[in-house]
């Protein structure tokens, strides 16, 4: 008889997807429909600092052919002794979406984002880039406004040609219209996810932009002590060598491996759900290992 893992050998998953609740362009319903039409085995909606998209998917109802993990991607500060230029994000999977501390923590992060956006607009205005939050809001409706939305409006008004140009010239860290946002400390992010019954995972390690192997090793050791349970080894920007390297690190530290495309719809051109830039895939067995770890813990 076939074991479930043999049966699911060719099934792909995508555990890193943004919806219109943050800065993706597809609604939770559209995400569920697309995942189904792509024959994905499992997905997770992991919006920046909000679980509204994940909650909406649960309310809509998950199609029987698809497995679904609740998710979130929290922007955090690295441990105090670490400093690196890239994005430090903690993914949380299989969280209880009704957990009150989780909801309160995310509400604080969303409030901070609201305070940050006018400051970005002001910096752009000062450089002669005339746009307003109200005109962006008219375009996007009630979702959580982030830098990709500002970038899109800059394209619309002819100030830049592409989202990447907007980031490279103005919006990325270190560029003239960059405004840092309030984050939670990583130990708190990990704790909040664990306390909500979830699995905390280090997102896209390549985007941390850590050059020194030794520093990455020390960071993982430190995060593991805080309760980290996994590393997102599969990511479109990870070469096969990097996937192997992060997998080896995860195995050595007794951490789970996850993966996803960081799909944002047209806010991240060229990245497709389930397949990244075309030849990327995340094996179904990673989803099985995640759920097995939840069962063991229960
Ligand atoms: P925010 O939530 O406003 O900090 O924006 C974060 C999002 O901006 C990320 O999830 C990406 O979608 C996008 N982003 C960040 N850096 C870049 C970049 N250099 N080029 C294009 N998009 C980026
Ligand atoms: Zn994003
Ligand atoms: Fe991220
Ligand atoms: Fe993301």
Coordinates of C-alpha atoms and ligand atoms in Angstrom, one line a residue:
X1 CA 0.0 0.0 0.0
X2 CA 1.2 3.5 -0.8
X3 CA 2.3 5.6 2.2
X4 CA 0.7 9.1 2.3
X5 CA 4.2 10.7 1.7
X6 CA 4.6 8.6 -1.6
X7 CA 1.1 9.6 -2.6
X8 CA 1.9 13.3 -2.2
X9 CA 5.4 13.2 -3.7
X10 CA 4.6 15.6 -6.5
X11 CA 2.2 17.8 -4.7
X12 CA 3.5 21.4 -4.2
X13 CA 2.8 23.7 -1.3
X14 CA 3.2 27.5 -0.7
X15 CA 3.5 28.6 2.9
X16 CA 4.2 32.3 2.3
X17 CA 1.4 34.2 0.7
X18 CA 0.3 37.8 1.1
X19 CA -3.3 38.8 0.6
X20 CA -5.1 42.1 0.3
X21 CA -5.2 42.3 4.1
X22 CA -1.6 43.4 3.8
X23 CA 0.2 44.2 0.5
X24 CA -0.8 41.4 -1.7
X25 CA -3.2 42.1 -4.6
X26 CA -5.4 39.0 -4.4
X27 CA -8.2 38.6 -1.8
X28 CA -8.2 35.5 0.5
X29 CA -11.0 34.1 -1.7
X30 CA -9.0 34.7 -4.9
X31 CA -6.0 33.0 -3.2
X32 CA -8.0 30.0 -2.2
X33 CA -9.4 29.7 -5.8
X34 CA -5.9 30.1 -7.4
X35 CA -4.3 27.6 -5.0
X36 CA -7.0 25.1 -6.0
X37 CA -6.6 25.7 -9.7
X38 CA -2.8 25.2 -9.3
X39 CA -3.5 22.0 -7.5
X40 CA -1.4 23.0 -4.5
X41 CA -1.6 20.6 -1.6
X42 CA -1.3 23.2 1.2
X43 CA -1.0 26.9 1.6
X44 CA -0.7 29.5 4.4
X45 CA -1.7 33.2 4.2
X46 CA 1.1 35.1 6.0
X47 CA 0.3 38.8 5.9
X48 CA 2.6 41.4 7.4
X49 CA 1.5 42.0 11.0
X50 CA -2.1 41.0 10.4
X51 CA -4.2 37.9 10.5
X52 CA -7.3 39.4 8.9
X53 CA -6.6 37.6 5.6
X54 CA -6.0 34.3 7.3
X55 CA -9.2 34.8 9.3
X56 CA -11.2 35.6 6.2
X57 CA -10.0 32.4 4.5
X58 CA -11.3 30.4 7.4
X59 CA -14.6 32.2 7.3
X60 CA -14.9 31.6 3.6
X61 CA -14.2 27.9 4.2
X62 CA -11.1 25.9 3.0
X63 CA -11.8 23.7 0.0
X64 CA -11.6 20.0 0.9
X65 CA -8.8 19.4 -1.6
X66 CA -6.5 22.0 0.0
X67 CA -4.8 22.0 3.4
X68 CA -4.6 25.4 5.1
X69 CA -2.4 26.7 7.9
X70 CA -3.2 30.0 9.6
X71 CA -0.3 32.3 9.3
X72 CA 1.3 35.7 10.0
X73 CA 4.7 37.4 9.1
X74 CA 5.8 39.6 12.0
X75 CA 8.5 42.3 11.4
X76 CA 10.8 42.1 14.4
X77 CA 14.1 43.4 15.8
X78 CA 16.9 41.0 15.8
X79 CA 18.5 40.0 19.2
X80 CA 20.3 43.1 20.6
X81 CA 23.8 41.9 19.9
X82 CA 23.1 41.3 16.2
X83 CA 23.1 44.0 13.5
X84 CA 22.6 43.3 9.8
X85 CA 21.1 45.4 7.0
X86 CA 18.3 43.1 5.8
X87 CA 14.7 42.2 6.7
X88 CA 14.2 40.2 9.9
X89 CA 10.8 38.6 9.7
X90 CA 9.3 35.9 11.9
X91 CA 6.6 33.7 10.3
X92 CA 4.0 32.1 12.6
X93 CA 2.1 29.0 11.5
X94 CA -1.0 27.2 12.9
X95 CA -1.7 30.1 15.3
X96 CA -5.0 30.3 17.1
X97 CA -6.4 33.4 15.4
X98 CA -8.6 34.2 18.4
X99 CA -5.6 34.4 20.8
X100 CA -6.0 37.8 22.6
X101 CA -2.4 38.6 23.1
X102 CA -1.6 37.9 19.5
X103 CA -4.4 40.1 18.3
X104 CA -3.4 42.9 20.7
X105 CA 0.3 42.7 19.6
X106 CA -0.7 42.9 15.9
X107 CA -3.0 45.8 16.6
X108 CA -0.1 47.8 18.1
X109 CA 2.0 47.0 15.0
X110 CA -0.7 48.0 12.6
X111 CA -1.2 51.3 14.5
X112 CA 2.6 52.0 14.1
X113 CA 2.3 51.4 10.4
X114 CA -0.4 54.0 10.2
X115 CA 1.9 56.6 11.8
X116 CA 4.8 55.7 9.5
X117 CA 3.0 56.1 6.2
X118 CA 2.4 59.9 6.4
X119 CA 6.1 60.4 7.2
X120 CA 7.1 58.5 4.0
X121 CA 4.7 60.6 2.0
X122 CA 6.1 63.8 3.5
X123 CA 9.7 62.8 2.6
X124 CA 8.6 62.0 -1.0
X125 CA 6.6 65.3 -1.2
X126 CA 9.7 67.2 -0.1
X127 CA 11.6 65.6 -3.0
X128 CA 9.0 66.9 -5.5
X129 CA 7.1 63.6 -5.7
X130 CA 3.5 64.8 -5.3
X131 CA 1.2 62.1 -3.9
X132 CA -1.1 61.7 -0.9
X133 CA -2.3 58.9 1.3
X134 CA -5.9 59.7 0.4
X135 CA -5.3 59.1 -3.3
X136 CA -3.6 55.8 -2.5
X137 CA -6.4 54.8 -0.2
X138 CA -8.9 55.4 -3.0
X139 CA -7.0 52.9 -5.2
X140 CA -6.5 50.1 -2.6
X141 CA -9.6 50.3 -0.3
X142 CA -9.4 49.2 3.3
X143 CA -6.3 47.0 3.4
X144 CA -3.2 47.7 5.4
X145 CA -1.2 50.3 3.4
X146 CA 2.5 49.5 2.9
X147 CA 5.4 50.6 0.8
X148 CA 4.4 48.5 -2.3
X149 CA 1.1 50.5 -2.4
X150 CA 3.1 53.8 -2.3
X151 CA 5.4 52.4 -5.0
X152 CA 2.4 51.5 -7.3
X153 CA 1.1 55.1 -7.0
X154 CA 4.5 56.4 -7.9
X155 CA 4.4 54.3 -11.1
X156 CA 0.8 55.5 -11.8
X157 CA 1.9 59.1 -11.6
X158 CA 5.0 58.5 -13.8
X159 CA 7.6 59.2 -11.1
X160 CA 9.1 55.7 -11.6
X161 CA 8.8 52.9 -14.1
X162 CA 8.6 49.9 -11.7
X163 CA 8.1 48.8 -8.0
X164 CA 11.8 47.9 -7.8
X165 CA 12.8 51.3 -9.1
X166 CA 10.7 53.0 -6.4
X167 CA 12.3 50.9 -3.7
X168 CA 15.9 51.2 -5.1
X169 CA 15.7 55.0 -5.4
X170 CA 13.4 56.0 -2.6
X171 CA 11.7 53.5 -0.3
X172 CA 14.2 50.8 0.6
X173 CA 16.2 50.9 3.8
X174 CA 18.9 53.6 3.6
X175 CA 17.1 55.4 0.7
X176 CA 15.9 59.0 1.1
X177 CA 12.2 58.2 1.8
X178 CA 12.8 55.3 4.1
X179 CA 11.2 55.5 7.5
X180 CA 11.9 52.8 10.0
X181 CA 8.8 51.2 11.6
X182 CA 8.1 50.1 15.1
X183 CA 8.7 46.4 15.5
X184 CA 8.5 43.9 18.4
X185 CA 11.7 42.3 19.7
X186 CA 12.2 38.9 18.3
X187 CA 11.9 37.1 21.6
X188 CA 8.5 38.7 22.0
X189 CA 7.4 37.8 18.5
X190 CA 8.5 34.2 19.1
X191 CA 6.7 34.1 22.5
X192 CA 3.5 35.5 21.1
X193 CA 3.4 33.0 18.3
X194 CA 4.2 30.1 20.7
X195 CA 1.6 31.3 23.2
X196 CA -1.0 31.3 20.4
X197 CA -0.2 27.7 19.8
X198 CA 1.8 28.4 16.7
X199 CA 5.2 27.5 15.1
X200 CA 7.6 30.4 14.9
X201 CA 9.9 30.3 11.8
X202 CA 12.7 32.5 10.6
X203 CA 11.6 33.9 7.2
X204 CA 13.8 34.1 4.1
X205 CA 17.3 34.0 5.7
X206 CA 19.0 35.3 2.6
X207 CA 17.1 38.6 3.0
X208 CA 18.8 39.1 6.4
X209 CA 21.9 40.0 4.3
X210 CA 24.2 38.4 6.8
X211 CA 27.6 37.9 5.0
X212 CA 29.4 35.9 7.7
X213 CA 28.4 32.2 8.2
X214 CA 29.5 32.4 11.8
X215 CA 27.1 35.3 12.5
X216 CA 24.2 33.4 11.0
X217 CA 25.1 30.3 13.1
X218 CA 25.1 32.4 16.3
X219 CA 21.8 34.1 15.3
X220 CA 20.1 30.7 14.8
X221 CA 21.5 29.4 18.1
X222 CA 20.2 32.5 19.9
X223 CA 16.7 32.3 18.2
X224 CA 16.4 28.6 19.0
X225 CA 17.0 29.4 22.7
X226 CA 14.1 31.9 22.4
X227 CA 11.8 29.1 21.1
X228 CA 12.3 29.3 17.3
X229 CA 11.0 26.1 15.7
X230 CA 11.9 26.4 12.0
X231 CA 13.7 28.0 9.1
X232 CA 12.2 29.0 5.8
X233 CA 14.8 27.2 3.7
X234 CA 12.8 27.2 0.5
X235 CA 12.4 30.7 -1.0
X236 CA 12.6 31.9 -4.6
X237 CA 15.7 34.0 -3.9
X238 CA 17.5 30.9 -2.4
X239 CA 19.7 29.1 -4.9
X240 CA 19.8 25.3 -4.6
X241 CA 23.1 25.7 -2.7
X242 CA 21.5 28.1 -0.2
X243 CA 18.5 25.7 0.2
X244 CA 20.9 22.9 1.0
X245 CA 22.8 25.1 3.4
X246 CA 19.7 26.3 5.3
X247 CA 18.4 22.8 5.4
X248 CA 21.7 21.6 6.9
X249 CA 21.6 24.3 9.5
X250 CA 18.0 23.5 10.4
X251 CA 18.7 19.8 10.7
X252 CA 21.7 20.4 12.9
X253 CA 19.7 22.6 15.2
X254 CA 16.7 20.3 15.3
X255 CA 14.5 22.9 13.5
X256 CA 11.7 22.3 11.0
X257 CA 12.1 23.5 7.4
X258 CA 9.4 25.5 5.6
X259 CA 9.1 27.2 2.3
X260 CA 7.0 29.6 0.2
X261 CA 7.1 32.1 -2.6
X262 CA 6.2 35.3 -0.8
X263 CA 3.5 35.7 -3.4
X264 CA 2.1 39.3 -3.5
X265 CA 0.2 39.2 -6.8
X266 CA 1.1 42.1 -9.0
X267 CA 2.8 43.9 -6.1
X268 CA 5.7 41.5 -6.6
X269 CA 5.9 41.0 -10.4
X270 CA 7.3 37.8 -11.6
X271 CA 6.6 35.7 -8.5
X272 CA 3.9 33.2 -9.0
X273 CA 2.0 31.3 -6.3
X274 CA 3.5 27.8 -5.8
X275 CA 6.2 28.2 -8.4
X276 CA 8.0 31.5 -7.8
X277 CA 9.8 32.5 -11.0
X278 CA 8.9 29.2 -12.7
X279 CA 11.0 26.4 -11.5
X280 CA 10.7 26.8 -7.8
X281 CA 8.7 24.3 -5.7
X282 CA 8.2 23.4 -2.0
X283 CA 7.7 19.7 -1.3
X284 CA 4.5 18.6 0.4
X285 CA 6.5 16.6 3.0
X286 CA 7.5 19.8 4.7
X287 CA 3.8 20.5 5.4
X288 CA 3.4 16.9 6.8
X289 CA 6.4 17.4 9.1
X290 CA 5.0 20.7 10.4
X291 CA 1.6 19.1 11.2
X292 CA 3.3 16.1 12.7
X293 CA 5.2 18.4 15.0
X294 CA 1.9 20.0 16.1
X295 CA 0.4 16.6 16.9
X296 CA 3.5 15.5 18.9
X297 CA 3.1 18.7 20.9
X298 CA -0.6 18.2 21.5
Ligands
LIG1 P1 6.4 47.5 4.4 O1 5.5 46.4 5.0 O2 5.7 48.8 4.1 O3 7.7 47.6 5.2 O4 6.9 46.9 3.0 C1 7.4 45.6 3.0 C2 7.2 45.0 1.6 O5 7.8 45.8 0.6 C3 7.9 43.6 1.4 O6 7.1 42.6 1.8 C4 8.0 43.6 -0.1 O7 6.7 43.2 -0.6 C5 8.2 45.0 -0.4 N1 9.7 45.3 -0.6 C6 10.6 45.4 0.4 N2 11.8 45.7 -0.1 C7 11.6 45.7 -1.5 C8 12.5 46.0 -2.6 N3 13.8 46.3 -2.4 N4 12.0 45.9 -3.9 C9 10.7 45.6 -4.0 N5 9.8 45.4 -3.0 C10 10.3 45.4 -1.8
LIG2 ZN1 4.9 42.5 1.5
LIG3 FE1 9.3 39.1 4.6
LIG4 FE1 6.4 38.1 3.0

